[in-house]
């Protein structure tokens, strides 16, 4: 491929050096979105709860966790358990990412063969987490009082340690953990958040309702899920 | 007793002999394998899928499957190394447009396949790997040659399966085959414990059936198509960016019709080479790190990028900030996860490339006004020509060799490559006009891909298609044992080693970015590849001068069997243009001092 003027002469690579070429003024941000460089903002990271309905086949959890580690998705917690449909399980993930990052999390999850459907929960979703706290047993009455305050239960009480269980949304659990610090927390185990969409909305799109008879009776009071306000 | 074995040079039973019956014929005549156990069910499942060739290496845990192949119409090619088997299967699939099949035993056999599987994953090549495994009861005990193959390959497969039952293993293999080519293609693997392949069953696995949810709808959302059509109509400086997905979707015809109808300049990615004829006036060749200056200018200044079947790899985009910074992006892809992964898609069109291009074609009412823009692109072609000099008193320039081969062969010729400078020259200075004629390792950049790929391509190609492997001396050294296969099978392939006695691409980077400190990039000593070829039983030539080039090429092409030309090229030759890693495409350097 030679120049047009004289096809027989070879000139090697030709052309204007980089600084003499025209360059467009536009720019993209790190997410590949065209932006006004003047008004560029740091991409906002947010916490999202993503639910995935999966075939409960061997290795599904390692496929999901492997995906998160190799794509460097920031994951805060992951819970998994069977559903009422034989062979299905629900995985609930809390991720901290930018909007495009959360979009990728959902799409990459959906590509895994055992994953049937993926949904991001709305802010008003019903969320809960369970924590087990083992504290020093020197002040059983005070431990009991705080446990009551957080609607918790005492699971084990001995001369040296007391173990209690608290359930609730993330901020309630965080508060409870803070409150128990005064007794000296010996051990702690948190399950991570699990969540369902509120009301009629399916938790993951296209999700079939559970077969007849497997759904519990509607609770008589909407307060079955107590809205806990952090103080 | 030896099945399919042919003595070297035996003219009666080789693929390259036009008089021998073709594989397709022998398959239709062949009786299907009778299912008696898991292994025969596996083979029957492959036959049901239309498989005619498989590449692999024997070994303890996979022996039942090999034994079942004894009575099968499937032609098995024993490779020298399992990595070779995986690349051969990959390239076979690329050329033929079907999943390639490779087999290996457990443990080291399986781990040797991993490079080729990862390569196929990066380039979205359909491939099915079958690996032997220790008996189920011993799994987890660190048994002899036990490796957690599904664990090791999970990150580099679309999905993998651990077969658990003789009665279902055939169906599992069928599903893995179908999944490999469903939607966005990719590699799958089935791990086959020996008790499963030995286990009794007489169930015909039936035809391959893709798993639920794996075959996405081919059509894009019609409203999204209309919106994209409008932005294309309004565009003043549109560019079509055709990626490897165009070739995989067999959408080259639609891609050509689209670009020509609307008079839109075409840039391809490297895997997209061949999707659009490079001798067409609209074609600007490929963009990115070593792409043409004019492709990089066009992609930098476009106001509407119509990207089809590309994942916007960093070697294409350079720095994200400066990639097509003024373009509204229309992105057609079958994989929703590629939409806005690296480059935000203003107009995402999720679907099959051929179908969506037709949808777009139907939806565009007003042709964009592109005459001035096409003229601008043509000016860039003249301003930044791909050209090189050939001073007689200097060693032969590699670009000259690539062009000489291109001239000596016809348009159907298949080119495979290793990875490095030679790969870039083969991509830059050969004029590709047809899909599935450029077979290279893009996303993974696997040195050693070229020769086994040429072997796989040879089995997939028509008899009258030539197969040329441009290799680097370093890349060739990584898999040259596969020459034994080419000789044994008397495969008509030509390896052109562009020998600079360097790990050349690394040496080029050391000169540019590491003050010329040639740490571990100089070989100092190299075997004589022409003699090595002869020792294998192939034909070998050595070329040092310009006036030897044409004759060696002619002789090698005329030779009906494997041939190797060791071209001693200018050791100082560099690949330009070049966009530095993360740099702006529009600032491509024409020489080292511009980096
Ligand atoms: C398996 C593997 N190892 C290492 C590399 C890193 N690498 C990229 S190019 C290159 C040099 C290739 O040398 P050669 O095959 O002789 O080709 P040349 O660049 O000289 O044409 C190396 C070492 C690679 N791409 N693949």
PDB file of N, CA and C and ligand atoms in Angstrom, chain B residues 83 115 315 398 418-425 441 444-449 471-478 497-509 520-521 523 526 569 571 573 575, ligand 1:
ATOM      1  N   UNK B  83      -2.851 -28.272  24.926  1.00  0.00           N
ATOM      2  CA  UNK B  83      -3.042 -26.862  24.542  1.00  0.00           C
ATOM      3  C   UNK B  83      -3.269 -26.779  23.040  1.00  0.00           C
ATOM      4  N   UNK B 115      -5.583 -22.935  28.732  1.00  0.00           N
ATOM      5  CA  UNK B 115      -5.204 -21.757  27.939  1.00  0.00           C
ATOM      6  C   UNK B 115      -6.117 -21.614  26.720  1.00  0.00           C
ATOM      7  N   UNK B 315      -7.825  -2.529  23.988  1.00  0.00           N
ATOM      8  CA  UNK B 315      -6.873  -2.360  22.889  1.00  0.00           C
ATOM      9  C   UNK B 315      -7.538  -1.648  21.706  1.00  0.00           C
ATOM     10  N   UNK B 398       9.367  -7.296   7.372  1.00  0.00           N
ATOM     11  CA  UNK B 398       8.282  -8.270   7.538  1.00  0.00           C
ATOM     12  C   UNK B 398       7.030  -7.914   6.731  1.00  0.00           C
ATOM     13  N   UNK B 418       0.499 -16.296  15.599  1.00  0.00           N
ATOM     14  CA  UNK B 418       0.856 -16.292  17.008  1.00  0.00           C
ATOM     15  C   UNK B 418       0.512 -14.926  17.566  1.00  0.00           C
ATOM     16  N   UNK B 419       1.241 -14.500  18.586  1.00  0.00           N
ATOM     17  CA  UNK B 419       0.966 -13.190  19.173  1.00  0.00           C
ATOM     18  C   UNK B 419       2.256 -12.391  19.281  1.00  0.00           C
ATOM     19  N   UNK B 420       2.179 -11.174  18.827  1.00  0.00           N
ATOM     20  CA  UNK B 420       3.342 -10.297  18.868  1.00  0.00           C
ATOM     21  C   UNK B 420       3.340  -9.399  17.644  1.00  0.00           C
ATOM     22  N   UNK B 421       4.523  -8.919  17.298  1.00  0.00           N
ATOM     23  CA  UNK B 421       4.643  -8.010  16.157  1.00  0.00           C
ATOM     24  C   UNK B 421       4.147  -8.656  14.865  1.00  0.00           C
ATOM     25  N   UNK B 422       4.552  -9.923  14.652  1.00  0.00           N
ATOM     26  CA  UNK B 422       4.181 -10.599  13.402  1.00  0.00           C
ATOM     27  C   UNK B 422       2.664 -10.652  13.228  1.00  0.00           C
ATOM     28  N   UNK B 423       1.966 -10.797  14.354  1.00  0.00           N
ATOM     29  CA  UNK B 423       0.497 -10.845  14.319  1.00  0.00           C
ATOM     30  C   UNK B 423      -0.055  -9.506  13.797  1.00  0.00           C
ATOM     31  N   UNK B 424       0.559  -8.423  14.276  1.00  0.00           N
ATOM     32  CA  UNK B 424       0.102  -7.096  13.854  1.00  0.00           C
ATOM     33  C   UNK B 424       0.407  -6.860  12.375  1.00  0.00           C
ATOM     34  N   UNK B 425       1.609  -7.278  11.936  1.00  0.00           N
ATOM     35  CA  UNK B 425       1.934  -7.092  10.511  1.00  0.00           C
ATOM     36  C   UNK B 425       0.990  -7.920   9.634  1.00  0.00           C
ATOM     37  N   UNK B 441      -5.538 -14.950  17.946  1.00  0.00           N
ATOM     38  CA  UNK B 441      -5.844 -14.890  19.372  1.00  0.00           C
ATOM     39  C   UNK B 441      -5.878 -13.425  19.785  1.00  0.00           C
ATOM     40  N   UNK B 444      -7.120 -12.889  24.546  1.00  0.00           N
ATOM     41  CA  UNK B 444      -6.162 -13.472  25.482  1.00  0.00           C
ATOM     42  C   UNK B 444      -4.733 -13.216  25.027  1.00  0.00           C
ATOM     43  N   UNK B 445      -4.532 -13.058  23.718  1.00  0.00           N
ATOM     44  CA  UNK B 445      -3.182 -12.804  23.207  1.00  0.00           C
ATOM     45  C   UNK B 445      -2.256 -13.962  23.522  1.00  0.00           C
ATOM     46  N   UNK B 446      -2.584 -15.150  23.018  1.00  0.00           N
ATOM     47  CA  UNK B 446      -1.869 -16.374  23.373  1.00  0.00           C
ATOM     48  C   UNK B 446      -0.765 -16.687  22.376  1.00  0.00           C
ATOM     49  N   UNK B 447       0.492 -16.457  22.764  1.00  0.00           N
ATOM     50  CA  UNK B 447       1.608 -16.933  21.941  1.00  0.00           C
ATOM     51  C   UNK B 447       1.463 -18.446  21.779  1.00  0.00           C
ATOM     52  N   UNK B 448       1.763 -18.953  20.609  1.00  0.00           N
ATOM     53  CA  UNK B 448       1.639 -20.392  20.380  1.00  0.00           C
ATOM     54  C   UNK B 448       0.321 -20.790  19.763  1.00  0.00           C
ATOM     55  N   UNK B 449      -0.552 -19.829  19.555  1.00  0.00           N
ATOM     56  CA  UNK B 449      -1.865 -20.134  18.973  1.00  0.00           C
ATOM     57  C   UNK B 449      -1.751 -20.554  17.510  1.00  0.00           C
ATOM     58  N   UNK B 471       3.951 -16.720  12.062  1.00  0.00           N
ATOM     59  CA  UNK B 471       4.326 -16.957  13.444  1.00  0.00           C
ATOM     60  C   UNK B 471       5.552 -16.117  13.795  1.00  0.00           C
ATOM     61  N   UNK B 472       5.694 -15.844  15.071  1.00  0.00           N
ATOM     62  CA  UNK B 472       6.930 -15.244  15.558  1.00  0.00           C
ATOM     63  C   UNK B 472       7.855 -16.366  15.970  1.00  0.00           C
ATOM     64  N   UNK B 473       9.137 -16.098  16.038  1.00  0.00           N
ATOM     65  CA  UNK B 473      10.058 -17.152  16.482  1.00  0.00           C
ATOM     66  C   UNK B 473       9.707 -17.586  17.911  1.00  0.00           C
ATOM     67  N   UNK B 474       9.366 -16.630  18.762  1.00  0.00           N
ATOM     68  CA  UNK B 474       8.994 -16.969  20.140  1.00  0.00           C
ATOM     69  C   UNK B 474       7.694 -17.740  20.207  1.00  0.00           C
ATOM     70  N   UNK B 475       6.708 -17.277  19.482  1.00  0.00           N
ATOM     71  CA  UNK B 475       5.410 -17.954  19.488  1.00  0.00           C
ATOM     72  C   UNK B 475       5.526 -19.368  18.933  1.00  0.00           C
ATOM     73  N   UNK B 476       6.305 -19.513  17.850  1.00  0.00           N
ATOM     74  CA  UNK B 476       6.464 -20.826  17.217  1.00  0.00           C
ATOM     75  C   UNK B 476       7.073 -21.821  18.203  1.00  0.00           C
ATOM     76  N   UNK B 477       8.047 -21.321  18.976  1.00  0.00           N
ATOM     77  CA  UNK B 477       8.722 -22.197  19.947  1.00  0.00           C
ATOM     78  C   UNK B 477       7.759 -22.738  21.007  1.00  0.00           C
ATOM     79  N   UNK B 478       6.660 -22.054  21.209  1.00  0.00           N
ATOM     80  CA  UNK B 478       5.754 -22.483  22.277  1.00  0.00           C
ATOM     81  C   UNK B 478       4.929 -23.710  21.906  1.00  0.00           C
ATOM     82  N   UNK B 497       7.625 -18.134   9.514  1.00  0.00           N
ATOM     83  CA  UNK B 497       8.167 -17.590  10.757  1.00  0.00           C
ATOM     84  C   UNK B 497       8.820 -16.254  10.432  1.00  0.00           C
ATOM     85  N   UNK B 498       8.298 -15.197  11.032  1.00  0.00           N
ATOM     86  CA  UNK B 498       8.927 -13.879  10.865  1.00  0.00           C
ATOM     87  C   UNK B 498       9.937 -13.776  12.007  1.00  0.00           C
ATOM     88  N   UNK B 499      11.135 -14.258  11.718  1.00  0.00           N
ATOM     89  CA  UNK B 499      12.124 -14.512  12.760  1.00  0.00           C
ATOM     90  C   UNK B 499      13.010 -13.286  12.971  1.00  0.00           C
ATOM     91  N   UNK B 500      12.831 -12.639  14.123  1.00  0.00           N
ATOM     92  CA  UNK B 500      13.675 -11.492  14.461  1.00  0.00           C
ATOM     93  C   UNK B 500      14.604 -11.823  15.617  1.00  0.00           C
ATOM     94  N   UNK B 501      14.624 -13.090  16.015  1.00  0.00           N
ATOM     95  CA  UNK B 501      15.438 -13.547  17.134  1.00  0.00           C
ATOM     96  C   UNK B 501      15.208 -12.720  18.396  1.00  0.00           C
ATOM     97  N   UNK B 502      14.035 -12.205  18.488  1.00  0.00           N
ATOM     98  CA  UNK B 502      13.629 -11.433  19.662  1.00  0.00           C
ATOM     99  C   UNK B 502      12.238 -11.867  20.063  1.00  0.00           C
ATOM    100  N   UNK B 503      11.915 -11.656  21.321  1.00  0.00           N
ATOM    101  CA  UNK B 503      10.531 -11.580  21.758  1.00  0.00           C
ATOM    102  C   UNK B 503      10.151 -10.167  21.311  1.00  0.00           C
ATOM    103  N   UNK B 504       9.858 -10.047  20.044  1.00  0.00           N
ATOM    104  CA  UNK B 504       9.895  -8.749  19.380  1.00  0.00           C
ATOM    105  C   UNK B 504       9.001  -7.679  19.968  1.00  0.00           C
ATOM    106  N   UNK B 505       7.763  -8.030  20.245  1.00  0.00           N
ATOM    107  CA  UNK B 505       6.848  -7.013  20.748  1.00  0.00           C
ATOM    108  C   UNK B 505       7.314  -6.482  22.097  1.00  0.00           C
ATOM    109  N   UNK B 506       7.894  -7.388  22.873  1.00  0.00           N
ATOM    110  CA  UNK B 506       8.409  -6.964  24.178  1.00  0.00           C
ATOM    111  C   UNK B 506       9.627  -6.053  23.977  1.00  0.00           C
ATOM    112  N   UNK B 507      10.503  -6.448  23.048  1.00  0.00           N
ATOM    113  CA  UNK B 507      11.682  -5.636  22.747  1.00  0.00           C
ATOM    114  C   UNK B 507      11.261  -4.233  22.292  1.00  0.00           C
ATOM    115  N   UNK B 508      10.201  -4.166  21.464  1.00  0.00           N
ATOM    116  CA  UNK B 508       9.717  -2.861  21.006  1.00  0.00           C
ATOM    117  C   UNK B 508       9.260  -2.004  22.186  1.00  0.00           C
ATOM    118  N   UNK B 509       8.555  -2.621  23.132  1.00  0.00           N
ATOM    119  CA  UNK B 509       8.082  -1.868  24.308  1.00  0.00           C
ATOM    120  C   UNK B 509       9.244  -1.466  25.210  1.00  0.00           C
ATOM    121  N   UNK B 520      15.327 -10.215  29.122  1.00  0.00           N
ATOM    122  CA  UNK B 520      14.603 -11.451  28.758  1.00  0.00           C
ATOM    123  C   UNK B 520      13.812 -11.332  27.462  1.00  0.00           C
ATOM    124  N   UNK B 521      14.265 -10.493  26.558  1.00  0.00           N
ATOM    125  CA  UNK B 521      13.578 -10.423  25.270  1.00  0.00           C
ATOM    126  C   UNK B 521      14.502 -10.784  24.109  1.00  0.00           C
ATOM    127  N   UNK B 523      16.916 -13.535  22.356  1.00  0.00           N
ATOM    128  CA  UNK B 523      17.152 -14.972  22.435  1.00  0.00           C
ATOM    129  C   UNK B 523      18.637 -15.324  22.358  1.00  0.00           C
ATOM    130  N   UNK B 526      18.867 -19.265  18.506  1.00  0.00           N
ATOM    131  CA  UNK B 526      17.595 -19.798  18.035  1.00  0.00           C
ATOM    132  C   UNK B 526      17.867 -21.072  17.245  1.00  0.00           C
ATOM    133  N   UNK B 569      14.139 -11.740   9.366  1.00  0.00           N
ATOM    134  CA  UNK B 569      13.703 -10.378   9.055  1.00  0.00           C
ATOM    135  C   UNK B 569      14.532  -9.360   9.818  1.00  0.00           C
ATOM    136  N   UNK B 571      15.632  -7.388  12.535  1.00  0.00           N
ATOM    137  CA  UNK B 571      15.351  -7.558  13.971  1.00  0.00           C
ATOM    138  C   UNK B 571      14.886  -6.266  14.631  1.00  0.00           C
ATOM    139  N   UNK B 573      12.772  -4.102  13.272  1.00  0.00           N
ATOM    140  CA  UNK B 573      11.486  -3.606  12.740  1.00  0.00           C
ATOM    141  C   UNK B 573      10.472  -3.455  13.867  1.00  0.00           C
ATOM    142  N   UNK B 575       6.342  -2.147  15.075  1.00  0.00           N
ATOM    143  CA  UNK B 575       4.960  -2.046  14.616  1.00  0.00           C
ATOM    144  C   UNK B 575       4.429  -0.645  14.899  1.00  0.00           C
TER     145      UNK B 575
HETATM  146  C1  LIG C   1       1.730 -17.277  26.276  1.00  0.00           C
HETATM  147  C2  LIG C   1       2.260 -15.882  26.273  1.00  0.00           C
HETATM  148  N1  LIG C   1       3.324 -15.545  27.005  1.00  0.00           N
HETATM  149  C3  LIG C   1       3.790 -14.281  26.991  1.00  0.00           C
HETATM  150  C4  LIG C   1       3.184 -13.316  26.247  1.00  0.00           C
HETATM  151  C5  LIG C   1       3.720 -11.880  26.260  1.00  0.00           C
HETATM  152  N2  LIG C   1       4.194 -11.507  24.918  1.00  0.00           N
HETATM  153  C6  LIG C   1       3.432 -10.800  24.060  1.00  0.00           C
HETATM  154  S1  LIG C   1       4.137 -10.582  22.583  1.00  0.00           S
HETATM  155  C7  LIG C   1       5.524 -11.382  23.072  1.00  0.00           C
HETATM  156  C8  LIG C   1       6.645 -11.553  22.129  1.00  0.00           C
HETATM  157  C9  LIG C   1       6.323 -12.488  21.052  1.00  0.00           C
HETATM  158  O1  LIG C   1       7.499 -12.835  20.385  1.00  0.00           O
HETATM  159  P1  LIG C   1       7.450 -13.553  18.995  1.00  0.00           P
HETATM  160  O2  LIG C   1       6.472 -14.681  19.037  1.00  0.00           O
HETATM  161  O3  LIG C   1       8.821 -13.877  18.587  1.00  0.00           O
HETATM  162  O4  LIG C   1       6.799 -12.480  18.048  1.00  0.00           O
HETATM  163  P2  LIG C   1       7.363 -11.064  17.563  1.00  0.00           P
HETATM  164  O5  LIG C   1       6.768 -10.043  18.482  1.00  0.00           O
HETATM  165  O6  LIG C   1       8.855 -11.095  17.644  1.00  0.00           O
HETATM  166  O7  LIG C   1       6.836 -10.956  16.194  1.00  0.00           O
HETATM  167  C10 LIG C   1       5.397 -11.817  24.395  1.00  0.00           C
HETATM  168  C11 LIG C   1       6.434 -12.538  25.164  1.00  0.00           C
HETATM  169  C12 LIG C   1       2.053 -13.712  25.503  1.00  0.00           C
HETATM  170  N3  LIG C   1       1.370 -12.853  24.743  1.00  0.00           N
HETATM  171  N4  LIG C   1       1.622 -14.998  25.517  1.00  0.00           N
END
